[in-house]
Coordinates of C-alpha atoms in Angstrom, one line a residue:
Chain A
M703 CA 0.1 0.1 -0.3
I704 CA 1.0 3.4 -0.9
G705 CA 0.8 6.0 1.1
K706 CA 1.4 9.5 2.1
E707 CA 3.5 8.2 5.2
L708 CA 6.0 7.6 2.2
I709 CA 7.0 11.4 2.1
G710 CA 10.3 12.7 2.8
R711 CA 11.9 8.7 3.1
E712 CA 14.8 8.5 1.4
S713 CA 17.7 6.0 0.3
E714 CA 21.0 5.8 1.6
S715 CA 23.4 8.5 -0.4
V716 CA 25.5 5.6 -2.9
L717 CA 28.6 6.4 -3.6
L718 CA 29.0 5.8 -7.6
K719 CA 31.9 6.5 -10.4
I720 CA 30.3 6.5 -13.3
R721 CA 32.7 4.1 -15.3
Q722 CA 32.5 4.1 -19.6
E723 CA 31.2 0.4 -19.4
D724 CA 28.2 1.1 -17.7
V725 CA 27.3 4.1 -19.9
R726 CA 28.0 2.0 -22.8
R727 CA 25.5 -0.5 -22.0
F728 CA 23.3 1.6 -21.6
A729 CA 23.7 3.7 -24.5
E730 CA 23.9 0.4 -26.5
A731 CA 20.3 -1.2 -24.8
A732 CA 19.0 2.0 -25.8
E733 CA 20.3 2.6 -28.8
I734 CA 21.5 5.9 -28.5
P735 CA 25.3 7.7 -29.7
F736 CA 27.5 7.4 -26.6
E737 CA 31.0 8.9 -26.9
D738 CA 32.3 11.1 -24.1
R739 CA 28.7 12.1 -22.9
V740 CA 26.8 10.2 -20.4
P741 CA 23.4 10.7 -21.5
T742 CA 20.9 12.8 -19.9
T743 CA 18.7 10.6 -19.5
Y744 CA 21.3 7.8 -17.4
V745 CA 20.6 9.2 -13.8
E746 CA 17.9 7.6 -13.9
S747 CA 18.8 4.3 -13.9
L748 CA 21.1 4.3 -11.4
I749 CA 18.4 3.2 -9.2
K750 CA 21.1 0.9 -5.9
A751 CA 19.2 3.6 -3.6
N752 CA 16.8 1.3 -2.4
I753 CA 13.9 3.4 -0.3
D754 CA 12.3 1.2 2.4
G755 CA 8.5 0.5 2.0
F756 CA 9.0 1.2 -1.1
E757 CA 9.7 -0.6 -4.5
L758 CA 9.7 0.9 -7.8
T759 CA 9.9 -2.6 -9.6
I760 CA 5.8 -2.6 -8.7
P761 CA 4.5 -3.2 -11.6
S762 CA 1.4 -1.7 -12.0
L763 CA 4.0 1.5 -12.3
I764 CA 3.3 3.9 -15.0
L765 CA 5.8 7.0 -15.7
G766 CA 3.6 9.7 -15.7
E767 CA 6.4 13.1 -16.0
Q768 CA 10.2 13.1 -15.5
K769 CA 12.4 15.7 -15.1
I770 CA 15.5 16.9 -15.6
S771 CA 18.1 19.2 -13.9
Y772 CA 21.9 19.8 -14.5
R773 CA 23.7 22.0 -13.0
R774 CA 26.5 20.3 -14.7
L775 CA 27.0 17.8 -17.3
L776 CA 28.1 14.2 -16.2
E777 CA 31.5 12.9 -17.8
V778 CA 32.0 8.8 -17.6
G779 CA 35.1 9.3 -14.5
D780 CA 32.7 11.6 -12.5
R781 CA 32.5 10.6 -8.4
I782 CA 28.8 10.9 -7.5
T783 CA 27.4 10.6 -4.6
Y784 CA 23.0 10.2 -5.1
K785 CA 20.5 9.3 -2.8
R786 CA 16.9 8.8 -3.4
R787 CA 13.7 10.0 -1.9
I788 CA 10.0 10.9 -1.6
K789 CA 9.0 13.4 -2.8
D790 CA 5.3 13.7 -2.6
V791 CA 2.1 11.0 -2.6
Y792 CA -1.5 12.2 -3.4
G793 CA -5.1 10.8 -5.0
R794 CA -6.6 11.9 -7.9
I795 CA -9.5 11.2 -9.7
G796 CA -8.2 9.9 -13.8
K797 CA -10.0 8.9 -16.2
Q798 CA -9.8 5.2 -15.2
G799 CA -11.1 5.8 -11.8
K800 CA -8.9 6.5 -8.4
I801 CA -4.4 7.5 -9.0
T802 CA -2.1 7.7 -6.9
I803 CA 0.5 10.0 -7.5
I804 CA 4.3 9.2 -6.6
L805 CA 7.0 11.4 -7.4
I806 CA 10.5 10.6 -6.5
E807 CA 13.1 12.5 -6.7
T808 CA 17.0 11.7 -6.7
T809 CA 20.1 13.9 -5.9
G810 CA 23.1 13.1 -7.5
Y811 CA 26.3 15.9 -6.0
D812 CA 29.6 15.7 -6.7
F813 CA 32.5 15.4 -4.5
S814 CA 32.7 19.2 -2.9
G815 CA 29.3 18.5 -1.8
E816 CA 27.8 20.0 -5.2
L817 CA 24.6 19.4 -6.9
V818 CA 25.1 17.8 -9.6
F819 CA 21.6 16.3 -10.6
S820 CA 18.3 16.7 -9.9
S821 CA 15.3 14.1 -11.8
T822 CA 11.9 14.0 -10.3
A823 CA 10.0 10.5 -11.9
T824 CA 6.2 11.2 -10.9
F825 CA 4.4 7.8 -11.7
I826 CA 1.0 6.9 -11.6
A827 CA -0.2 4.0 -9.2
P828 CA -4.0 2.6 -10.1
E829 CA -6.9 2.2 -6.6
K830 CA -7.1 -1.2 -7.7
G831 CA -3.6 -2.8 -8.6
V832 CA -2.4 -5.5 -11.1
D833 CA -2.5 -8.1 -9.4
D834 CA -6.2 -7.4 -8.2
D835 CA -6.9 -7.5 -11.8
K836 CA -5.5 -10.9 -11.9
S837 CA -7.7 -11.6 -9.9
A838 CA -11.0 -10.0 -9.8
Chain B
M281 CA 24.3 22.1 -40.5
T282 CA 23.8 25.6 -38.7
S283 CA 25.2 26.7 -35.3
L284 CA 22.7 26.8 -32.5
H285 CA 23.4 30.8 -32.3
N286 CA 21.5 30.8 -35.6
Y287 CA 19.0 29.3 -34.1
E288 CA 15.4 31.5 -34.3
V289 CA 12.1 31.2 -31.7
S290 CA 10.1 28.8 -33.7
D291 CA 12.7 27.4 -35.9
R292 CA 12.8 23.6 -36.4
L293 CA 14.9 20.3 -34.3
P294 CA 15.8 17.8 -36.4
V295 CA 13.9 14.2 -36.8
R296 CA 15.0 11.3 -35.0
E297 CA 12.7 8.4 -36.1
W298 CA 12.7 5.1 -33.1
V299 CA 11.5 1.9 -33.8
P300 CA 11.2 -0.1 -30.4
S301 CA 11.9 -3.7 -30.7
H302 CA 10.8 -6.9 -27.8
I303 CA 14.3 -6.9 -27.7
Q304 CA 15.7 -3.8 -27.6
M305 CA 13.1 -3.5 -24.7
R306 CA 15.2 -6.4 -23.3
Q307 CA 18.4 -4.9 -23.3
Y308 CA 17.1 -2.2 -21.2
A309 CA 15.5 -3.6 -18.8
E310 CA 18.7 -4.9 -18.4
A311 CA 19.8 -2.7 -18.5
T312 CA 18.7 -0.5 -16.3
G313 CA 17.3 -2.7 -14.1
D314 CA 14.0 -2.3 -14.7
F315 CA 11.5 -5.3 -14.8
N316 CA 8.5 -4.3 -14.8
P317 CA 6.6 -6.5 -16.9
I318 CA 4.2 -4.2 -19.2
H319 CA 7.5 -3.8 -20.9
I320 CA 8.7 -7.5 -21.2
D321 CA 5.9 -9.9 -20.6
D322 CA 3.0 -9.6 -23.6
N323 CA 0.7 -12.1 -21.0
Y324 CA 1.5 -9.8 -18.0
A325 CA 0.5 -6.2 -19.9
R326 CA -2.9 -7.7 -22.1
Q327 CA -4.3 -9.1 -18.2
A328 CA -3.1 -5.7 -16.9
G329 CA -5.3 -4.2 -19.9
L330 CA -2.9 -2.8 -21.6
G331 CA -3.5 -4.5 -24.8
G332 CA 0.5 -6.2 -24.3
V333 CA 3.7 -5.1 -24.2
I334 CA 4.8 -0.9 -24.3
A335 CA 7.7 0.0 -24.2
H336 CA 9.7 1.9 -21.0
G337 CA 9.0 5.8 -20.9
M338 CA 13.1 6.2 -19.9
L339 CA 13.1 4.5 -23.1
T340 CA 11.5 7.2 -24.9
M341 CA 12.9 9.7 -22.9
A342 CA 16.2 8.6 -24.8
Q343 CA 15.6 9.3 -27.4
M344 CA 13.9 12.8 -27.1
A345 CA 17.6 13.2 -25.3
A346 CA 19.3 11.5 -28.2
M347 CA 17.6 13.5 -30.9
L348 CA 19.1 16.7 -28.7
S349 CA 22.6 15.2 -28.0
D350 CA 23.3 15.2 -31.0
W351 CA 21.4 18.5 -32.7
I352 CA 23.7 20.2 -29.7
S353 CA 27.1 18.6 -30.6
I354 CA 30.1 20.2 -29.0
E355 CA 27.8 23.6 -28.9
G356 CA 26.3 23.1 -26.3
G357 CA 24.7 20.7 -23.2
I358 CA 21.2 20.1 -22.1
A359 CA 20.4 21.8 -18.8
K360 CA 16.7 20.5 -18.0
L361 CA 14.2 17.9 -19.7
N362 CA 11.3 17.5 -18.5
V363 CA 8.7 15.4 -20.2
R364 CA 5.0 14.0 -19.7
F365 CA 4.3 10.7 -20.9
E366 CA 1.5 11.0 -23.1
G367 CA 1.2 7.6 -24.8
M368 CA 2.2 4.2 -25.5
V369 CA 4.6 3.8 -27.7
R370 CA 4.8 -0.3 -28.6
P371 CA 6.8 -2.2 -30.0
G372 CA 7.2 -2.2 -34.0
D373 CA 5.5 1.4 -33.9
T374 CA 8.1 4.2 -35.5
I375 CA 8.5 7.2 -32.8
S376 CA 9.6 10.4 -34.1
C377 CA 10.2 13.0 -31.9
T378 CA 11.4 16.7 -32.7
G379 CA 10.5 20.1 -31.3
F380 CA 11.6 23.6 -31.6
I381 CA 13.1 26.4 -30.7
R382 CA 10.4 28.9 -28.3
A383 CA 12.3 31.1 -26.7
R384 CA 16.4 31.9 -26.8
S385 CA 18.6 34.6 -25.2
E386 CA 22.0 34.4 -25.5
K387 CA 22.8 31.4 -22.9
T388 CA 19.9 29.6 -23.9
L389 CA 17.9 27.4 -25.8
V390 CA 13.9 27.3 -24.7
C391 CA 12.8 23.8 -26.9
D392 CA 9.5 22.4 -27.1
L393 CA 9.5 18.9 -27.1
E394 CA 7.4 16.7 -28.9
A395 CA 7.2 13.4 -30.1
F396 CA 4.4 11.2 -32.4
N397 CA 4.2 7.4 -34.1
D398 CA 3.1 7.1 -36.9
K399 CA -0.6 7.2 -36.0
N400 CA 0.6 10.8 -36.0
E401 CA -0.8 10.6 -32.2
R402 CA 1.4 12.7 -29.8
V403 CA 2.8 10.5 -27.5
L404 CA 5.4 12.0 -25.5
S405 CA 5.6 16.1 -24.7
G406 CA 8.5 18.3 -23.2
I407 CA 10.7 21.2 -22.7
A408 CA 14.2 21.6 -23.1
H409 CA 16.6 24.6 -21.7
I410 CA 20.0 24.4 -23.3
N411 CA 23.3 26.1 -22.3
L412 CA 25.0 27.1 -25.2
K413 CA 29.0 27.1 -25.2
P414 CA 30.1 31.1 -26.3

């Protein structure tokens, strides 16, 4: 169950070195060019920062919006510390009934503690989940 | 090739075409760890009422970002990329990512973005801020 009690819950910080082979694998899977610049959307694949009590891979979750901002471009070899936080949870009536909106923010900082990027994903969860539908 | 500094308001951006496949969606799941079955399990996606698997939203966004990066080349960088996923993208669809210049200043281009499928249905809209190198 996803509710407002999750707001503010955050992951531990994860230290990461941006490795060429990881970025190349990402770029090849997405079939996008990669030379030296880290692709803009790469930061949303940083999912090792788990938030206790919340699972991003809940099947019924649909990604509705995504916002990514950079203070500076990420490069291979950069070392960043990132974490995830549940920014907001609220209900809404959608076309297909009640839905829950969940905002997950990922922030990344460099070695000196300067913000490098922030990214906010807006997920939509139907009140009646996929698993509920299957058993109905 | 036109320099970014010569782009004016209402100028069109290049078009990037992309045709997602089941194989690519599986590879993307493995590369990112996003194994949500609505992207890789056709039976599951059908039972979920989606009519079959749909591409990861972030995979579609990556195509838009790639269009921008190709266009920008070494003349600048993407400072902000905000998108809204408006429609489902399925394997075999031909997706066209493009946009136009909404506003510009000496150091920044603001671009409206949109992606359409081959039925001319908009599947993504958004905005990008491009920082220009001097």
